[in-house]
One Martini backbone bead per residue (centre of mass of N, CA, C, O) as a GRO file, in nm:
protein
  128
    1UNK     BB    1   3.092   0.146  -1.591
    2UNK     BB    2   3.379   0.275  -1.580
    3UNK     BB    3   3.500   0.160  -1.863
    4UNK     BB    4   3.275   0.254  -2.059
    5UNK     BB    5   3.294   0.573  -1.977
    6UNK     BB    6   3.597   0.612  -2.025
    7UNK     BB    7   3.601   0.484  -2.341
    8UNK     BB    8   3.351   0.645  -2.450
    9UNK     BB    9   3.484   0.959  -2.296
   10UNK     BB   10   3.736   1.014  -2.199
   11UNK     BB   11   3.946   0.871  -2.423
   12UNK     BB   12   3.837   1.051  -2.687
   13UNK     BB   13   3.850   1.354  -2.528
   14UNK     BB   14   4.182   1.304  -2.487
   15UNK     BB   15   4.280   1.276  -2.775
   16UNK     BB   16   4.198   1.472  -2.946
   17UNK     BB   17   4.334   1.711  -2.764
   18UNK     BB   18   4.628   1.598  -2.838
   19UNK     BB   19   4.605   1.580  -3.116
   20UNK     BB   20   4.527   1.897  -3.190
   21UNK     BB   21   4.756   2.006  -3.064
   22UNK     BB   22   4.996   1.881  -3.209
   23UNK     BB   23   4.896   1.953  -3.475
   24UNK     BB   24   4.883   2.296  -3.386
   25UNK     BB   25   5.102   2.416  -3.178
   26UNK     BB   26   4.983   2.318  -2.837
   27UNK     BB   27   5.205   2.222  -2.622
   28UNK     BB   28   5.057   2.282  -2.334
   29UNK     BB   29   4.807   2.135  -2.446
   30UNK     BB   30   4.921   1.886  -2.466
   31UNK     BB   31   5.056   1.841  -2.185
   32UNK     BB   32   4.824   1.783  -2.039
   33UNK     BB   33   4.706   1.613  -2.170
   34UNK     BB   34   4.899   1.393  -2.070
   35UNK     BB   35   4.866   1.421  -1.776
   36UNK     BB   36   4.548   1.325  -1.804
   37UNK     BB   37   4.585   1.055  -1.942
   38UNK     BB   38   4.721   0.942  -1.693
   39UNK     BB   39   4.503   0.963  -1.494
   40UNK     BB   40   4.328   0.775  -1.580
   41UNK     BB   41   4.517   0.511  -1.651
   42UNK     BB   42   4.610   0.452  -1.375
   43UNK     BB   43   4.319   0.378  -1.285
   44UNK     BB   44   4.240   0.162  -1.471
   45UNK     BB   45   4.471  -0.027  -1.416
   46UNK     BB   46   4.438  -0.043  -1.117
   47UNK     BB   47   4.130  -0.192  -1.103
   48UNK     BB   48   4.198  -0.403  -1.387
   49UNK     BB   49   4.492  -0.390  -1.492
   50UNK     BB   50   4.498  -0.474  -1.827
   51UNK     BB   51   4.471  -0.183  -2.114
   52UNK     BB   52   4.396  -0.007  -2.300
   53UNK     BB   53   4.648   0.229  -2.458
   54UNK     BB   54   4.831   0.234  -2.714
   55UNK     BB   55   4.594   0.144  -2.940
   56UNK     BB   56   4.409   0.376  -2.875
   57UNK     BB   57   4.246   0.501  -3.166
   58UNK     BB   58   4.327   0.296  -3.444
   59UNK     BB   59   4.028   0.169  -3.582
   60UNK     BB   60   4.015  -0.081  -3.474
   61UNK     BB   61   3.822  -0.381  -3.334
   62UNK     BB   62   4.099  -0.497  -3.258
   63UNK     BB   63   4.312  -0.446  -2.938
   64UNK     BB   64   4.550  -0.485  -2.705
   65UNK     BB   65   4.664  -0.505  -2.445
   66UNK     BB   66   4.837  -0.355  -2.157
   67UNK     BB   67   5.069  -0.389  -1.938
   68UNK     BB   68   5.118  -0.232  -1.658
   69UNK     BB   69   5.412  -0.210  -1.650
   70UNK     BB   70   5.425  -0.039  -1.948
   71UNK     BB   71   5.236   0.200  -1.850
   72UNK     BB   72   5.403   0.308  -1.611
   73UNK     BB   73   5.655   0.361  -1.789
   74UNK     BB   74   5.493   0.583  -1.981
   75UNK     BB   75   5.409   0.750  -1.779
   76UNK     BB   76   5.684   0.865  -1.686
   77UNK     BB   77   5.751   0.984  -1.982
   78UNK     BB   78   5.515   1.147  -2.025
   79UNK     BB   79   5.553   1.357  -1.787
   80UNK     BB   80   5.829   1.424  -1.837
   81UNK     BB   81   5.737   1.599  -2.121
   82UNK     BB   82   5.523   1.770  -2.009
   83UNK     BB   83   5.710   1.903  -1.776
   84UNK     BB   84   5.912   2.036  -1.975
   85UNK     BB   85   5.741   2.175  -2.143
   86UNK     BB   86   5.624   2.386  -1.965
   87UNK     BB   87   5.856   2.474  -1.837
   88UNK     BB   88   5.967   2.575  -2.150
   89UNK     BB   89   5.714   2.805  -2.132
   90UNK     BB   90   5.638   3.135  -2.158
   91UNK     BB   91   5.372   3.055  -2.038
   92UNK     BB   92   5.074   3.091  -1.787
   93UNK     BB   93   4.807   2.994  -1.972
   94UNK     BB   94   4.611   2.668  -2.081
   95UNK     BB   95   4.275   2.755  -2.188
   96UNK     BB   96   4.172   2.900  -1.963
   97UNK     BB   97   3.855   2.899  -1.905
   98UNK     BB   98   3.846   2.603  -1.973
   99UNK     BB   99   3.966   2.523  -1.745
  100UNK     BB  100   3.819   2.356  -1.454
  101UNK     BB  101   4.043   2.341  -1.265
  102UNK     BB  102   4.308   2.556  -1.287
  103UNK     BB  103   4.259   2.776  -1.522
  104UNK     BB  104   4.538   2.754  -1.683
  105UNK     BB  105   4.790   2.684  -1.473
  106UNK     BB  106   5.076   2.592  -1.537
  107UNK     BB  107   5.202   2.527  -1.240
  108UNK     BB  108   4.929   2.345  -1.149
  109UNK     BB  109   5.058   2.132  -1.311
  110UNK     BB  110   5.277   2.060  -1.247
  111UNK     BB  111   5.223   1.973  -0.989
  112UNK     BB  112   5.091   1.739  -1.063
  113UNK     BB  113   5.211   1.598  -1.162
  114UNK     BB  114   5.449   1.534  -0.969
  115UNK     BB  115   5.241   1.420  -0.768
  116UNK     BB  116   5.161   1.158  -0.954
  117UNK     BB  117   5.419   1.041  -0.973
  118UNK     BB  118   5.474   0.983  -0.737
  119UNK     BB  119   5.214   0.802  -0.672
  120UNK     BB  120   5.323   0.596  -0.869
  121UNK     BB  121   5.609   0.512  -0.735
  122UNK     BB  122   5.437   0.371  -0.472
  123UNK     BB  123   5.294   0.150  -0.697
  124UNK     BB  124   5.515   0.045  -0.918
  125UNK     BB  125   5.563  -0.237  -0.699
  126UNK     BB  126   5.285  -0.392  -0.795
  127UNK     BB  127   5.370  -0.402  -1.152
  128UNK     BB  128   5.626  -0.599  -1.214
   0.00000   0.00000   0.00000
């Protein structure tokens, strides 16, 4: 059931906001959905091992597995962009009241992010 639902509802409109901003020159809101996707798929990898990740959203109808460890190594990479993009931000706010978690303070998705980051660290020994 959770698998289903991350892959039909979570994961495409996590890439879509992603890929949006990219498009769009929305770094913040780009931001924030790489961190937001290290969230989702890290969790999907925790319970399941091997999951559809790098080729997510490629259009083919079969697409291969990314084995834990490549993705644990890509979320590390993905957050350091994140945070840099934020720190490097002159706003204070992305995404305004539509965010609902932290409201868009770009402060506290840095500390999420850092604090995901932990989190992986403390795990990453379990996926190599």
């Amino acid at each position: 059931m959770a698998w289903g639902s991350f892959y039909g509802q979570a994961a495409p409109n996590i890439k879509f906001v992603e890929d949006f901003a990219r498009e769009n020159s929305l770094a913040e809101e780009e931001a924030i959905a790489k961190i937001w996707r290290v969230q989702g798929y890290h969790r999907i990898t925790d319970y399941w091992g091997p999951a559809i990740y790098s080729a997510f959203g490629n259009g083919e109808t079969s697409v291969s597995y990314d084995t834990q460890e490549d993705m644990y190594r890509d979320f590390f990479v993905t957050l350091d962009e994140a945070v840099n993009a934020l720190q490097s931000s002159s706003k204070a706010n992305a995404f305004g009241n539509n965010d609902q978690i932290f409201g868009g303070d770009i402060s506290k998705w840095i500390k999420f992010a850092n604090s995901l980051r932990l989190r992986l660290a403390t795990r990453v020994k379990y996926v190599d």
